[in-house]
Amino acid sequence: MEAKSEKPLILVTGSAGLIGTSVVEAFASDFVVIGMDLQHPEKSVAGSEFVECDLTKDESVAQALNTVRERDDSRLASVIHLATYYDFSGEPSEMYDQLTVAGTFRLLKQLKDFQVEQFVFSSTILVMEPSKEGELLTEFSPLEDEPWDYPRSKIKTEQLIRQEHGDIPTVILRIAGVYDEDCHSLPMAQHISRIYEKKLESHFFPGDASHGQAFVHLDDLIDCLRKVIARRFDLGQQIFLIAEPEVMSYAELQEQLGELIHGEEWSTIRIPKVVAKAGA
């Protein structure tokens, strides 16, 4: 580790991921940023350091934070906790509990030996019950009654943080689907691919096509995190929904993509989910 800097210190878990990499790059000029992940980042960023850490193992988390403490600095301006488990197949996995839930517990347990000015947890907007037509989701909207494994793990972790944060101020960000100019959103990329290849299923939508999925651009999320850190002494315990205010319906998105890609109107036909499942 390098000598102690006068700049505030930020710890970022999941630093090798899409969001984590952008956080390190965006904040390294104003903070000393230490990234923690299982794999090294693809490129080094001036003003940042990297510590290898496996959040599923007690000894790895303890060793990683001991390495951070060797900076002779036990004060952390913010811990941005991005590390999580997600399987796009939707299959159940023990990793949801081992990494997302228990990994957060291990992290909080070790952080109690530090002076942590703020702990930021990246949750998901999928923990929220879908809103009815004409209604907006808010931080006070009900949680999903029967969530699948990914949002369930986030709900459990939110509850864990409330129980185990101690004196650490915590901010929970329920983040919508993140994308950037290169897409980096698998659901959106698959949607574009089906339309580009003019696959038959790209004209059909199972369920209510008037519904839509909330998204947020990566740049806006980084700007949000910057503001959250800047206000760390004022926020205390908070929950925020992070999403673009306007949500395109599935039908609007599909039809606009079709027109942009092929230069012609793109029709969307709603079919019952049971029919779509049989067709698949």
mmCIF file of C-alpha atoms in Angstrom:
data_model
loop_
_atom_site.group_PDB
_atom_site.id
_atom_site.type_symbol
_atom_site.label_atom_id
_atom_site.label_comp_id
_atom_site.label_asym_id
_atom_site.label_seq_id
_atom_site.Cartn_x
_atom_site.Cartn_y
_atom_site.Cartn_z
ATOM 1 C CA MET A 1 0.000 0.000 0.000
ATOM 2 C CA GLU A 2 1.107 3.551 -0.711
ATOM 3 C CA ALA A 3 1.570 6.147 2.022
ATOM 4 C CA LYS A 4 -1.500 7.734 3.532
ATOM 5 C CA SER A 5 -3.058 10.449 1.360
ATOM 6 C CA GLU A 6 -4.879 13.578 2.435
ATOM 7 C CA LYS A 7 -7.719 12.672 0.108
ATOM 8 C CA PRO A 8 -10.762 10.871 1.597
ATOM 9 C CA LEU A 9 -10.716 7.096 1.166
ATOM 10 C CA ILE A 10 -13.474 5.194 -0.634
ATOM 11 C CA LEU A 11 -13.830 1.420 -0.695
ATOM 12 C CA VAL A 12 -15.629 -0.145 -3.684
ATOM 13 C CA THR A 13 -16.659 -3.810 -3.730
ATOM 14 C CA GLY A 14 -17.339 -5.416 -7.089
ATOM 15 C CA SER A 15 -14.846 -2.950 -8.536
ATOM 16 C CA ALA A 16 -14.120 -5.023 -11.657
ATOM 17 C CA GLY A 17 -17.747 -4.950 -12.834
ATOM 18 C CA LEU A 18 -19.397 -2.476 -15.183
ATOM 19 C CA ILE A 19 -20.557 -0.073 -12.467
ATOM 20 C CA GLY A 20 -17.536 -0.649 -10.235
ATOM 21 C CA THR A 21 -15.058 0.123 -13.012
ATOM 22 C CA SER A 22 -16.880 3.361 -13.791
ATOM 23 C CA VAL A 23 -16.976 4.340 -10.107
ATOM 24 C CA VAL A 24 -13.220 3.841 -9.763
ATOM 25 C CA GLU A 25 -12.498 5.865 -12.910
ATOM 26 C CA ALA A 26 -14.910 8.665 -11.975
ATOM 27 C CA PHE A 27 -13.817 9.119 -8.348
ATOM 28 C CA ALA A 28 -10.064 8.447 -8.439
ATOM 29 C CA SER A 29 -9.194 12.107 -9.052
ATOM 30 C CA ASP A 30 -10.994 13.363 -5.918
ATOM 31 C CA PHE A 31 -10.598 10.370 -3.594
ATOM 32 C CA VAL A 32 -8.233 7.544 -2.866
ATOM 33 C CA VAL A 33 -10.239 4.612 -4.221
ATOM 34 C CA ILE A 34 -9.566 1.037 -3.160
ATOM 35 C CA GLY A 35 -11.340 -1.550 -5.272
ATOM 36 C CA MET A 36 -12.148 -5.016 -3.945
ATOM 37 C CA ASP A 37 -13.089 -7.923 -6.197
ATOM 38 C CA LEU A 38 -12.215 -11.512 -7.060
ATOM 39 C CA GLN A 39 -10.452 -10.464 -10.256
ATOM 40 C CA HIS A 40 -8.082 -7.632 -11.030
ATOM 41 C CA PRO A 41 -9.377 -4.725 -13.114
ATOM 42 C CA GLU A 42 -8.530 -4.757 -16.810
ATOM 43 C CA LYS A 43 -6.620 -1.486 -16.464
ATOM 44 C CA SER A 44 -5.119 0.461 -13.582
ATOM 45 C CA VAL A 45 -6.405 3.928 -12.750
ATOM 46 C CA ALA A 46 -4.202 6.603 -11.192
ATOM 47 C CA GLY A 47 -5.372 7.359 -7.663
ATOM 48 C CA SER A 48 -6.810 3.868 -7.174
ATOM 49 C CA GLU A 49 -5.569 0.625 -5.664
ATOM 50 C CA PHE A 50 -6.841 -2.939 -5.786
ATOM 51 C CA VAL A 51 -7.249 -5.587 -3.094
ATOM 52 C CA GLU A 52 -8.305 -9.103 -4.001
ATOM 53 C CA CYS A 53 -11.263 -10.292 -1.921
ATOM 54 C CA ASP A 54 -13.715 -13.200 -1.916
ATOM 55 C CA LEU A 55 -16.785 -12.099 0.031
ATOM 56 C CA THR A 56 -17.921 -15.720 0.429
ATOM 57 C CA LYS A 57 -14.956 -16.472 2.730
ATOM 58 C CA ASP A 58 -14.431 -15.029 6.219
ATOM 59 C CA GLU A 59 -10.648 -15.154 6.051
ATOM 60 C CA SER A 60 -10.528 -13.418 2.667
ATOM 61 C CA VAL A 61 -12.682 -10.505 3.855
ATOM 62 C CA ALA A 62 -10.646 -10.159 7.066
ATOM 63 C CA GLN A 63 -7.344 -10.239 5.165
ATOM 64 C CA ALA A 64 -8.551 -7.718 2.558
ATOM 65 C CA LEU A 65 -9.653 -5.202 5.181
ATOM 66 C CA ASN A 66 -6.447 -5.722 7.161
ATOM 67 C CA THR A 67 -4.620 -4.732 3.983
ATOM 68 C CA VAL A 68 -6.757 -1.593 3.787
ATOM 69 C CA ARG A 69 -5.988 -0.838 7.435
ATOM 70 C CA GLU A 70 -2.259 -1.034 6.687
ATOM 71 C CA ARG A 71 -2.654 2.377 5.075
ATOM 72 C CA ASP A 72 -2.594 3.597 8.680
ATOM 73 C CA ASP A 73 -6.057 4.942 7.975
ATOM 74 C CA SER A 74 -9.128 3.459 9.613
ATOM 75 C CA ARG A 75 -11.456 6.191 8.313
ATOM 76 C CA LEU A 76 -13.515 5.419 5.203
ATOM 77 C CA ALA A 77 -15.480 8.258 3.640
ATOM 78 C CA SER A 78 -17.787 5.780 1.920
ATOM 79 C CA VAL A 79 -18.086 2.067 1.236
ATOM 80 C CA ILE A 80 -19.854 1.531 -2.082
ATOM 81 C CA HIS A 81 -21.011 -2.083 -1.926
ATOM 82 C CA LEU A 82 -21.700 -3.270 -5.479
ATOM 83 C CA ALA A 83 -20.637 -6.922 -5.253
ATOM 84 C CA THR A 84 -23.589 -9.243 -5.791
ATOM 85 C CA TYR A 85 -24.665 -12.464 -7.472
ATOM 86 C CA TYR A 86 -26.958 -12.496 -10.492
ATOM 87 C CA ASP A 87 -27.827 -15.338 -12.868
ATOM 88 C CA PHE A 88 -29.646 -14.256 -16.038
ATOM 89 C CA SER A 89 -31.011 -17.786 -16.463
ATOM 90 C CA GLY A 90 -33.183 -17.262 -13.388
ATOM 91 C CA GLU A 91 -32.062 -20.593 -11.934
ATOM 92 C CA PRO A 92 -31.869 -20.923 -8.136
ATOM 93 C CA SER A 93 -28.381 -20.764 -6.639
ATOM 94 C CA GLU A 94 -26.832 -20.909 -3.178
ATOM 95 C CA MET A 95 -24.619 -18.001 -4.266
ATOM 96 C CA TYR A 96 -27.464 -15.547 -3.716
ATOM 97 C CA ASP A 97 -27.212 -16.242 0.015
ATOM 98 C CA GLN A 98 -23.469 -16.949 0.155
ATOM 99 C CA LEU A 99 -22.347 -13.821 -1.717
ATOM 100 C CA THR A 100 -25.121 -11.223 -1.642
ATOM 101 C CA VAL A 101 -26.499 -11.840 1.863
ATOM 102 C CA ALA A 102 -23.733 -13.519 3.873
ATOM 103 C CA GLY A 103 -21.029 -11.581 2.004
ATOM 104 C CA THR A 104 -22.611 -8.319 3.139
ATOM 105 C CA PHE A 105 -22.717 -9.615 6.719
ATOM 106 C CA ARG A 106 -18.993 -10.471 6.591
ATOM 107 C CA LEU A 107 -18.207 -7.027 5.220
ATOM 108 C CA LEU A 108 -20.239 -5.157 7.846
ATOM 109 C CA LYS A 109 -18.725 -7.278 10.617
ATOM 110 C CA GLN A 110 -15.174 -6.342 9.592
ATOM 111 C CA LEU A 111 -16.068 -2.675 8.988
ATOM 112 C CA LYS A 112 -17.001 -2.218 12.651
ATOM 113 C CA ASP A 113 -13.273 -1.761 13.346
ATOM 114 C CA PHE A 114 -13.221 1.241 10.994
ATOM 115 C CA GLN A 115 -14.646 4.742 11.157
ATOM 116 C CA VAL A 116 -17.117 4.489 8.290
ATOM 117 C CA GLU A 117 -18.809 7.736 7.348
ATOM 118 C CA GLN A 118 -21.245 6.014 4.967
ATOM 119 C CA PHE A 119 -22.217 2.572 3.648
ATOM 120 C CA VAL A 120 -23.963 2.510 0.251
ATOM 121 C CA PHE A 121 -25.720 -0.697 -0.817
ATOM 122 C CA SER A 122 -26.702 -1.310 -4.438
ATOM 123 C CA SER A 123 -30.115 -2.936 -4.260
ATOM 124 C CA THR A 124 -32.524 -3.252 -7.186
ATOM 125 C CA ILE A 125 -35.831 -1.729 -8.191
ATOM 126 C CA LEU A 126 -36.997 -5.329 -8.741
ATOM 127 C CA VAL A 127 -37.623 -5.630 -4.993
ATOM 128 C CA MET A 128 -40.625 -3.337 -5.517
ATOM 129 C CA GLU A 129 -44.090 -4.554 -6.382
ATOM 130 C CA PRO A 130 -44.894 -3.410 -9.953
ATOM 131 C CA SER A 131 -46.958 -0.244 -9.986
ATOM 132 C CA LYS A 132 -50.453 -0.094 -11.406
ATOM 133 C CA GLU A 133 -51.191 1.899 -14.535
ATOM 134 C CA GLY A 134 -51.033 5.624 -13.819
ATOM 135 C CA GLU A 135 -49.225 5.153 -10.502
ATOM 136 C CA LEU A 136 -45.580 5.938 -9.771
ATOM 137 C CA LEU A 137 -43.280 3.826 -7.638
ATOM 138 C CA THR A 138 -41.870 5.594 -4.613
ATOM 139 C CA GLU A 139 -39.580 4.588 -1.751
ATOM 140 C CA PHE A 140 -42.773 3.908 0.232
ATOM 141 C CA SER A 141 -44.354 1.560 -2.330
ATOM 142 C CA PRO A 142 -44.804 -2.058 -1.172
ATOM 143 C CA LEU A 143 -42.165 -4.717 -1.756
ATOM 144 C CA GLU A 144 -42.785 -7.674 -4.049
ATOM 145 C CA ASP A 145 -44.754 -10.416 -2.252
ATOM 146 C CA GLU A 146 -43.164 -13.402 -4.023
ATOM 147 C CA PRO A 147 -39.892 -12.223 -5.570
ATOM 148 C CA TRP A 148 -37.596 -14.572 -7.447
ATOM 149 C CA ASP A 149 -34.137 -15.367 -6.096
ATOM 150 C CA TYR A 150 -32.282 -12.212 -7.175
ATOM 151 C CA PRO A 151 -34.632 -9.576 -5.694
ATOM 152 C CA ARG A 152 -35.300 -11.888 -2.737
ATOM 153 C CA SER A 153 -31.573 -11.839 -1.923
ATOM 154 C CA LYS A 154 -31.603 -8.034 -2.105
ATOM 155 C CA ILE A 155 -34.607 -7.779 0.226
ATOM 156 C CA LYS A 156 -32.891 -10.082 2.725
ATOM 157 C CA THR A 157 -29.705 -8.041 2.487
ATOM 158 C CA GLU A 158 -31.554 -4.757 3.027
ATOM 159 C CA GLN A 159 -33.072 -6.255 6.186
ATOM 160 C CA LEU A 160 -29.642 -7.496 7.286
ATOM 161 C CA ILE A 161 -28.113 -4.037 6.836
ATOM 162 C CA ARG A 162 -30.812 -2.463 9.024
ATOM 163 C CA GLN A 163 -30.016 -4.983 11.762
ATOM 164 C CA GLU A 164 -26.224 -5.016 11.531
ATOM 165 C CA HIS A 165 -25.103 -1.530 10.467
ATOM 166 C CA GLY A 166 -24.462 -0.380 14.027
ATOM 167 C CA ASP A 167 -23.356 3.263 14.036
ATOM 168 C CA ILE A 168 -22.639 3.313 10.285
ATOM 169 C CA PRO A 169 -25.003 5.574 8.284
ATOM 170 C CA THR A 170 -26.433 3.507 5.430
ATOM 171 C CA VAL A 171 -27.919 4.448 2.071
ATOM 172 C CA ILE A 172 -29.809 1.829 0.064
ATOM 173 C CA LEU A 173 -30.112 2.524 -3.656
ATOM 174 C CA ARG A 174 -32.807 0.531 -5.448
ATOM 175 C CA ILE A 175 -31.369 0.801 -8.937
ATOM 176 C CA ALA A 176 -33.177 0.249 -12.242
ATOM 177 C CA GLY A 177 -31.631 -1.607 -15.191
ATOM 178 C CA VAL A 178 -28.305 0.041 -16.014
ATOM 179 C CA TYR A 179 -27.225 0.702 -19.607
ATOM 180 C CA ASP A 180 -24.757 2.868 -21.520
ATOM 181 C CA GLU A 181 -23.901 3.808 -25.125
ATOM 182 C CA ASP A 182 -22.596 0.268 -25.742
ATOM 183 C CA CYS A 183 -25.801 -1.187 -24.264
ATOM 184 C CA HIS A 184 -24.285 -3.426 -21.546
ATOM 185 C CA SER A 185 -27.828 -4.512 -20.679
ATOM 186 C CA LEU A 186 -28.455 -8.152 -21.532
ATOM 187 C CA PRO A 187 -32.289 -7.923 -21.690
ATOM 188 C CA MET A 188 -32.079 -4.863 -23.935
ATOM 189 C CA ALA A 189 -29.347 -6.426 -26.099
ATOM 190 C CA GLN A 190 -31.422 -9.591 -26.603
ATOM 191 C CA HIS A 191 -34.407 -7.428 -27.508
ATOM 192 C CA ILE A 192 -32.374 -5.534 -30.120
ATOM 193 C CA SER A 193 -30.875 -8.768 -31.460
ATOM 194 C CA ARG A 194 -34.270 -10.408 -32.032
ATOM 195 C CA ILE A 195 -35.538 -7.356 -33.910
ATOM 196 C CA TYR A 196 -32.326 -6.930 -35.927
ATOM 197 C CA GLU A 197 -32.496 -10.570 -37.041
ATOM 198 C CA LYS A 198 -36.238 -10.217 -37.753
ATOM 199 C CA LYS A 199 -37.056 -13.238 -35.675
ATOM 200 C CA LEU A 200 -40.744 -14.130 -35.541
ATOM 201 C CA GLU A 201 -40.899 -13.710 -31.756
ATOM 202 C CA SER A 202 -39.763 -10.088 -32.094
ATOM 203 C CA HIS A 203 -43.324 -9.216 -33.203
ATOM 204 C CA PHE A 204 -44.930 -10.791 -30.147
ATOM 205 C CA PHE A 205 -44.968 -9.916 -26.476
ATOM 206 C CA PRO A 206 -46.150 -12.265 -23.708
ATOM 207 C CA GLY A 207 -48.227 -10.390 -21.173
ATOM 208 C CA ASP A 208 -49.272 -6.756 -21.021
ATOM 209 C CA ALA A 209 -47.262 -4.776 -23.588
ATOM 210 C CA SER A 210 -48.431 -1.498 -22.012
ATOM 211 C CA HIS A 211 -46.157 -2.226 -19.048
ATOM 212 C CA GLY A 212 -42.470 -1.334 -19.125
ATOM 213 C CA GLN A 213 -39.131 -1.744 -17.394
ATOM 214 C CA ALA A 214 -37.337 1.147 -15.720
ATOM 215 C CA PHE A 215 -33.765 1.915 -16.789
ATOM 216 C CA VAL A 216 -31.035 4.352 -15.796
ATOM 217 C CA HIS A 217 -27.990 5.455 -17.787
ATOM 218 C CA LEU A 218 -24.649 4.573 -16.224
ATOM 219 C CA ASP A 219 -23.532 8.230 -16.303
ATOM 220 C CA ASP A 220 -26.613 9.248 -14.301
ATOM 221 C CA LEU A 221 -25.971 6.503 -11.749
ATOM 222 C CA ILE A 222 -22.372 7.674 -11.300
ATOM 223 C CA ASP A 223 -23.622 11.247 -10.852
ATOM 224 C CA CYS A 224 -26.093 9.990 -8.248
ATOM 225 C CA LEU A 225 -23.336 8.186 -6.329
ATOM 226 C CA ARG A 226 -21.215 11.332 -6.423
ATOM 227 C CA LYS A 227 -24.052 13.312 -4.811
ATOM 228 C CA VAL A 228 -24.705 10.595 -2.231
ATOM 229 C CA ILE A 229 -21.057 10.654 -1.141
ATOM 230 C CA ALA A 230 -20.935 14.462 -1.088
ATOM 231 C CA ARG A 231 -23.946 14.509 1.289
ATOM 232 C CA ARG A 232 -22.763 11.644 3.470
ATOM 233 C CA PHE A 233 -22.831 13.719 6.668
ATOM 234 C CA ASP A 234 -26.439 14.815 6.082
ATOM 235 C CA LEU A 235 -28.264 11.787 4.673
ATOM 236 C CA GLY A 236 -28.160 9.360 7.582
ATOM 237 C CA GLN A 237 -30.289 6.255 6.912
ATOM 238 C CA GLN A 238 -31.989 6.532 3.523
ATOM 239 C CA ILE A 239 -33.570 4.517 0.714
ATOM 240 C CA PHE A 240 -33.683 5.944 -2.813
ATOM 241 C CA LEU A 241 -35.150 4.648 -6.070
ATOM 242 C CA ILE A 242 -32.702 5.327 -8.911
ATOM 243 C CA ALA A 243 -34.383 5.306 -12.331
ATOM 244 C CA GLU A 244 -35.254 7.528 -15.253
ATOM 245 C CA PRO A 245 -38.620 9.213 -14.573
ATOM 246 C CA GLU A 246 -40.144 8.238 -17.922
ATOM 247 C CA VAL A 247 -40.669 4.543 -18.611
ATOM 248 C CA MET A 248 -41.299 3.343 -22.162
ATOM 249 C CA SER A 249 -43.816 0.521 -22.452
ATOM 250 C CA TYR A 250 -42.608 -2.768 -23.926
ATOM 251 C CA ALA A 251 -44.722 -2.088 -27.013
ATOM 252 C CA GLU A 252 -43.273 1.418 -27.481
ATOM 253 C CA LEU A 253 -39.722 0.158 -27.004
ATOM 254 C CA GLN A 254 -40.168 -2.751 -29.399
ATOM 255 C CA GLU A 255 -41.843 -0.666 -32.093
ATOM 256 C CA GLN A 256 -39.308 2.170 -31.849
ATOM 257 C CA LEU A 257 -36.372 -0.246 -32.001
ATOM 258 C CA GLY A 258 -37.882 -1.872 -35.078
ATOM 259 C CA GLU A 259 -38.326 1.455 -36.816
ATOM 260 C CA LEU A 260 -34.826 2.662 -35.907
ATOM 261 C CA ILE A 261 -33.139 -0.567 -36.985
ATOM 262 C CA HIS A 262 -35.126 -1.351 -40.144
ATOM 263 C CA GLY A 263 -36.589 2.042 -41.086
ATOM 264 C CA GLU A 264 -40.150 0.754 -41.114
ATOM 265 C CA GLU A 265 -43.079 0.351 -38.743
ATOM 266 C CA TRP A 266 -42.714 -2.565 -36.385
ATOM 267 C CA SER A 267 -45.897 -4.187 -35.126
ATOM 268 C CA THR A 268 -46.219 -5.731 -31.674
ATOM 269 C CA ILE A 269 -48.889 -8.340 -30.955
ATOM 270 C CA ARG A 270 -49.736 -9.283 -27.396
ATOM 271 C CA ILE A 271 -50.111 -13.006 -26.713
ATOM 272 C CA PRO A 272 -50.960 -14.798 -23.452
ATOM 273 C CA LYS A 273 -47.955 -15.965 -21.442
ATOM 274 C CA VAL A 274 -49.137 -19.592 -21.591
ATOM 275 C CA VAL A 275 -49.087 -19.459 -25.395
ATOM 276 C CA ALA A 276 -45.601 -17.919 -25.392
ATOM 277 C CA LYS A 277 -44.352 -20.627 -23.032
ATOM 278 C CA ALA A 278 -45.762 -23.372 -25.251
ATOM 279 C CA GLY A 279 -44.173 -21.764 -28.308
ATOM 280 C CA ALA A 280 -40.802 -21.496 -26.582
#
